[in-house]
Tab-separated table of C-alpha atoms in Angstrom:
chain	number	residue	atom	x	y	z
A	1	MET	CA	13.211	30.779	56.021
A	2	SER	CA	11.065	33.293	57.397
A	3	GLN	CA	8.044	32.081	59.144
A	4	GLY	CA	4.814	33.790	57.861
A	5	PHE	CA	6.450	34.974	54.281
A	6	ARG	CA	7.772	31.805	52.598
A	7	ILE	CA	7.251	29.074	49.632
A	8	LEU	CA	7.800	25.765	50.558
A	9	THR	CA	7.329	22.434	48.284
A	10	ARG	CA	4.632	20.416	47.865
A	11	HIS	CA	5.600	16.956	48.289
A	12	ARG	CA	2.208	14.900	47.641
A	13	THR	CA	-0.416	14.781	45.539
A	14	ALA	CA	-3.733	12.934	45.148
A	15	SER	CA	-3.396	10.947	42.344
A	16	ARG	CA	-5.209	11.975	38.775
A	17	ALA	CA	-7.435	8.534	39.085
A	18	LEU	CA	-8.607	9.429	42.505
A	19	VAL	CA	-9.590	12.783	41.636
A	20	GLU	CA	-11.331	11.811	38.398
A	21	ALA	CA	-13.525	9.410	40.602
A	22	PHE	CA	-13.999	12.159	43.307
A	23	ALA	CA	-15.055	14.707	40.368
A	24	ARG	CA	-18.557	12.100	39.430
A	25	LEU	CA	-19.917	12.665	43.117
A	26	PRO	CA	-22.382	15.191	44.580
A	27	VAL	CA	-20.608	16.806	47.210
A	28	ALA	CA	-23.313	16.188	49.671
A	29	ASN	CA	-22.634	12.297	49.598
A	30	VAL	CA	-18.688	12.717	50.440
A	31	SER	CA	-19.848	15.161	52.975
A	32	ASP	CA	-22.094	12.266	54.541
A	33	ALA	CA	-19.003	9.582	54.105
A	34	MET	CA	-17.018	12.107	56.564
A	35	ALA	CA	-19.755	11.922	58.873
A	36	ARG	CA	-20.642	15.318	58.083
A	37	MET	CA	-17.784	16.802	60.235
A	38	SER	CA	-15.938	18.533	57.718
A	39	GLY	CA	-16.696	21.356	55.020
A	40	ALA	CA	-15.952	25.210	54.496
A	41	GLY	CA	-19.033	26.445	55.780
A	42	PRO	CA	-22.047	28.433	53.919
A	43	ARG	CA	-20.161	31.548	53.553
A	44	LEU	CA	-17.999	30.212	50.432
A	45	ARG	CA	-20.119	30.121	47.487
A	46	PRO	CA	-20.031	29.381	44.025
A	47	MET	CA	-18.923	32.319	41.609
A	48	HIS	CA	-19.185	30.830	38.072
A	49	ARG	CA	-21.766	30.337	36.445
A	50	SER	CA	-22.265	26.382	37.099
A	51	GLY	CA	-20.225	23.156	37.202
A	52	GLY	CA	-18.583	21.303	39.691
A	53	MET	CA	-15.033	21.336	40.856
A	54	ALA	CA	-12.256	18.730	41.830
A	55	GLY	CA	-8.408	18.822	41.941
A	56	VAL	CA	-5.549	18.826	44.138
A	57	ALA	CA	-4.945	21.645	46.452
A	58	LEU	CA	-2.170	24.333	45.695
A	59	ALA	CA	-2.778	25.603	49.301
A	60	VAL	CA	-2.062	29.877	50.369
A	61	LYS	CA	-1.890	31.738	53.027
A	62	SER	CA	-2.300	35.524	52.819
A	63	ARG	CA	-2.390	38.599	54.402
A	64	PRO	CA	-5.943	39.894	54.338
A	65	GLY	CA	-6.570	42.332	51.258
A	66	ASP	CA	-3.085	41.356	50.034
A	67	ASN	CA	-2.766	39.361	46.716
A	68	LEU	CA	1.110	38.977	46.375
A	69	MET	CA	0.935	35.091	47.426
A	70	LEU	CA	-2.152	34.217	45.427
A	71	HIS	CA	-0.135	35.816	41.882
A	72	LYS	CA	2.830	33.738	43.095
A	73	ALA	CA	0.921	30.568	43.214
A	74	ILE	CA	-0.897	31.104	39.692
A	75	ASP	CA	2.677	30.984	38.614
A	76	MET	CA	3.407	27.908	40.110
A	77	ALA	CA	-0.057	26.139	39.448
A	78	VAL	CA	-0.028	22.676	37.273
A	79	PRO	CA	-2.873	21.888	35.290
A	80	GLY	CA	-5.581	20.437	37.609
A	81	ASP	CA	-4.523	22.354	40.380
A	82	VAL	CA	-7.202	24.406	42.996
A	83	ILE	CA	-5.613	27.467	44.617
A	84	VAL	CA	-6.858	27.545	47.888
A	85	VAL	CA	-6.267	30.738	49.732
A	86	ASP	CA	-7.021	31.244	53.821
A	87	ALA	CA	-7.252	34.951	53.593
A	88	ALA	CA	-8.978	35.006	57.018
A	89	GLY	CA	-12.344	35.945	55.406
A	90	ASP	CA	-11.596	39.684	55.046
A	91	LEU	CA	-13.913	40.687	52.386
A	92	THR	CA	-12.594	44.437	52.278
A	93	ASN	CA	-10.522	43.867	49.205
A	94	ALA	CA	-10.796	41.799	46.255
A	95	LEU	CA	-8.066	39.320	45.623
A	96	MET	CA	-8.850	38.601	42.410
A	97	GLY	CA	-10.563	39.411	39.427
A	98	GLU	CA	-10.659	39.061	35.718
A	99	LEU	CA	-6.952	39.539	34.464
A	100	MET	CA	-5.892	37.117	37.304
A	101	LEU	CA	-8.951	34.739	35.970
A	102	ALA	CA	-7.766	35.032	32.374
A	103	TYR	CA	-3.816	33.707	33.545
A	104	ALA	CA	-5.393	31.192	35.871
A	105	VAL	CA	-7.458	29.703	32.542
A	106	ARG	CA	-4.283	30.040	30.602
A	107	LYS	CA	-2.492	27.896	33.184
A	108	GLY	CA	-4.801	25.087	33.417
A	109	VAL	CA	-6.066	26.109	37.088
A	110	ALA	CA	-9.170	23.564	37.999
A	111	GLY	CA	-10.302	26.259	40.156
A	112	PHE	CA	-10.386	28.552	43.193
A	113	VAL	CA	-11.323	28.750	46.720
A	114	LEU	CA	-10.667	32.351	48.427
A	115	ASP	CA	-11.895	32.632	51.774
A	116	ALA	CA	-11.567	36.360	50.567
A	117	ALA	CA	-13.765	38.569	47.907
A	118	ILE	CA	-12.967	38.557	44.162
A	119	ARG	CA	-14.366	41.560	41.761
A	120	ASP	CA	-15.209	41.661	38.013
A	121	ALA	CA	-17.841	39.088	38.860
A	122	ASP	CA	-19.288	38.702	35.303
A	123	ALA	CA	-16.255	37.788	34.173
A	124	PHE	CA	-16.160	34.774	36.559
A	125	LEU	CA	-19.783	34.133	35.556
A	126	GLU	CA	-18.173	34.252	31.461
A	127	THR	CA	-15.175	32.216	32.014
A	128	ASN	CA	-17.091	29.868	34.162
A	129	LEU	CA	-13.857	28.448	35.854
A	130	PRO	CA	-14.985	26.626	39.334
A	131	THR	CA	-14.503	29.601	41.622
A	132	PHE	CA	-15.826	29.894	45.264
A	133	ALA	CA	-15.349	32.500	47.198
A	134	ALA	CA	-17.005	34.915	50.357
A	135	GLY	CA	-18.208	38.050	48.652
A	136	ILE	CA	-17.707	40.437	45.848
A	137	THR	CA	-16.422	43.920	46.320
A	138	HIS	CA	-15.025	46.736	43.762
A	139	ARG	CA	-11.970	47.425	45.733
A	140	GLY	CA	-8.326	46.022	44.774
A	141	PRO	CA	-6.130	44.562	46.789
A	142	TYR	CA	-2.536	44.992	48.046
A	143	LYS	CA	0.673	43.579	46.636
A	144	ASP	CA	2.909	43.487	49.615
A	145	GLY	CA	2.611	40.367	51.439
A	146	PRO	CA	3.632	38.637	53.859
A	147	GLY	CA	1.872	34.753	53.188
A	148	GLU	CA	2.792	31.305	52.572
A	149	ILE	CA	2.294	28.893	49.973
A	150	ASN	CA	2.373	24.965	50.410
A	151	VAL	CA	1.321	25.098	54.210
A	152	PRO	CA	-1.914	23.765	55.744
A	153	VAL	CA	-4.901	26.391	55.712
A	154	ASN	CA	-8.202	27.032	57.468
A	155	LEU	CA	-11.000	27.881	55.695
A	156	GLY	CA	-14.104	27.861	58.410
A	157	GLY	CA	-12.797	25.311	60.192
A	158	MET	CA	-11.880	22.946	57.482
A	159	ILE	CA	-7.930	22.384	57.285
A	160	VAL	CA	-6.886	21.922	53.928
A	161	SER	CA	-3.360	20.372	53.364
A	162	PRO	CA	-1.135	20.996	49.732
A	163	GLY	CA	-2.148	18.025	47.742
A	164	ASP	CA	-5.359	17.300	49.242
A	165	ILE	CA	-8.209	16.710	46.923
A	166	VAL	CA	-10.459	19.853	46.761
A	167	LEU	CA	-14.107	19.574	45.769
A	168	GLY	CA	-16.880	22.163	44.996
A	169	ASP	CA	-20.346	22.053	43.577
A	170	SER	CA	-23.571	24.129	44.565
A	171	ASP	CA	-23.619	22.600	47.843
A	172	GLY	CA	-20.363	24.342	48.758
A	173	VAL	CA	-16.627	23.230	49.239
A	174	LEU	CA	-14.926	19.961	50.801
A	175	ALA	CA	-11.586	18.853	51.042
A	176	VAL	CA	-10.549	15.288	51.271
A	177	PRO	CA	-7.088	14.372	52.847
A	178	ILE	CA	-4.717	12.345	50.608
A	179	ASP	CA	-4.280	9.698	53.117
A	180	ASP	CA	-8.521	9.160	53.640
A	181	ALA	CA	-9.512	9.388	50.089
A	182	GLU	CA	-9.512	5.825	49.086
A	183	GLN	CA	-11.905	4.937	52.441
A	184	VAL	CA	-14.018	7.868	52.172
A	185	LEU	CA	-14.075	7.076	47.778
A	186	ALA	CA	-15.783	3.858	48.870
A	187	ARG	CA	-18.009	4.698	51.303
A	188	THR	CA	-19.467	7.694	48.933
A	189	GLU	CA	-19.749	5.199	46.160
A	190	ALA	CA	-22.017	2.606	48.640
A	191	LYS	CA	-23.985	5.694	49.527
A	192	GLN	CA	-24.681	6.630	46.149
A	193	ASP	CA	-25.365	2.796	45.082
A	194	ALA	CA	-27.839	2.972	48.121
A	195	GLU	CA	-29.319	6.327	46.912
A	196	ALA	CA	-30.183	4.837	43.456
A	197	LYS	CA	-31.760	2.076	44.963
A	198	GLN	CA	-34.008	4.639	47.172
A	199	MET	CA	-34.848	6.354	44.208
A	200	GLN	CA	-36.094	3.724	42.646
A	201	ALA	CA	-38.293	2.287	45.093
A	202	ILE	CA	-39.677	6.092	45.128
A	203	ALA	CA	-40.387	6.010	41.704
A	204	GLU	CA	-42.232	2.849	42.202
A	205	GLY	CA	-43.782	3.714	45.284
A	206	ARG	CA	-42.523	1.044	47.525
A	207	ASN	CA	-40.287	3.196	49.667
A	208	ASP	CA	-40.361	2.051	53.611
A	209	ARG	CA	-41.143	4.878	55.532
A	210	SER	CA	-41.675	2.898	58.881
A	211	TRP	CA	-38.525	4.121	60.525
A	212	VAL	CA	-40.434	7.785	60.578
A	213	ASP	CA	-42.766	6.410	63.432
A	214	ALA	CA	-40.453	4.300	64.871
A	215	ALA	CA	-37.902	6.943	65.449
A	216	LEU	CA	-40.534	9.173	66.845
A	217	ALA	CA	-41.902	6.479	69.138
A	218	GLN	CA	-38.307	5.677	70.488
A	219	ARG	CA	-37.805	8.936	70.960
A	220	GLY	CA	-41.216	9.674	73.104
A	221	CYS	CA	-43.132	11.551	71.160
A	222	ALA	CA	-46.947	11.555	71.216
A	223	PHE	CA	-48.797	11.143	67.904
A	224	PRO	CA	-52.061	9.485	67.351
């Protein structure tokens, strides 16, 4: 086995039921349920037209500008996989375009998260497969390696392990570790319920805003 140039086996994945439960929730609320301490950062933005993403991570570590291992990952993918690629955020060369995108759709890939660039941007809008990337460039990739598949990867400080739940919407991308998923789901659903009640109170003109002045007073703010 060659460190840095290897393909490992993914031994665990989050259950379909958990993925489907998270798919109904806003990424922002899931983030709040994780203490607002995780996330792939603001550079990874939607490259598709609209819609959310939820699936299990097929994790790829790629040499910047090289997509050999990304090609292999699409070959390996099963329906419901989100292919997550750590390519060090380099935007010099695009790691994928419309041909790879079409193949991924055929394979049932649920989405992509690329700490890298794409090209053929119009195809991503038209196909509308959830894709989050750091940028766009017309310059194509190399196909030499090295790279790794099914290893933990780092996207903007967010660690994604193979089989984790990966979520995305217009607010960005978030990974939920398998072992924490049920607790995070319960906290997020509780937050959803609380926000629904708060929205109802706002609509009825009875929302309590006294906490604002109380917070100012506690912090020593001078106000009339």
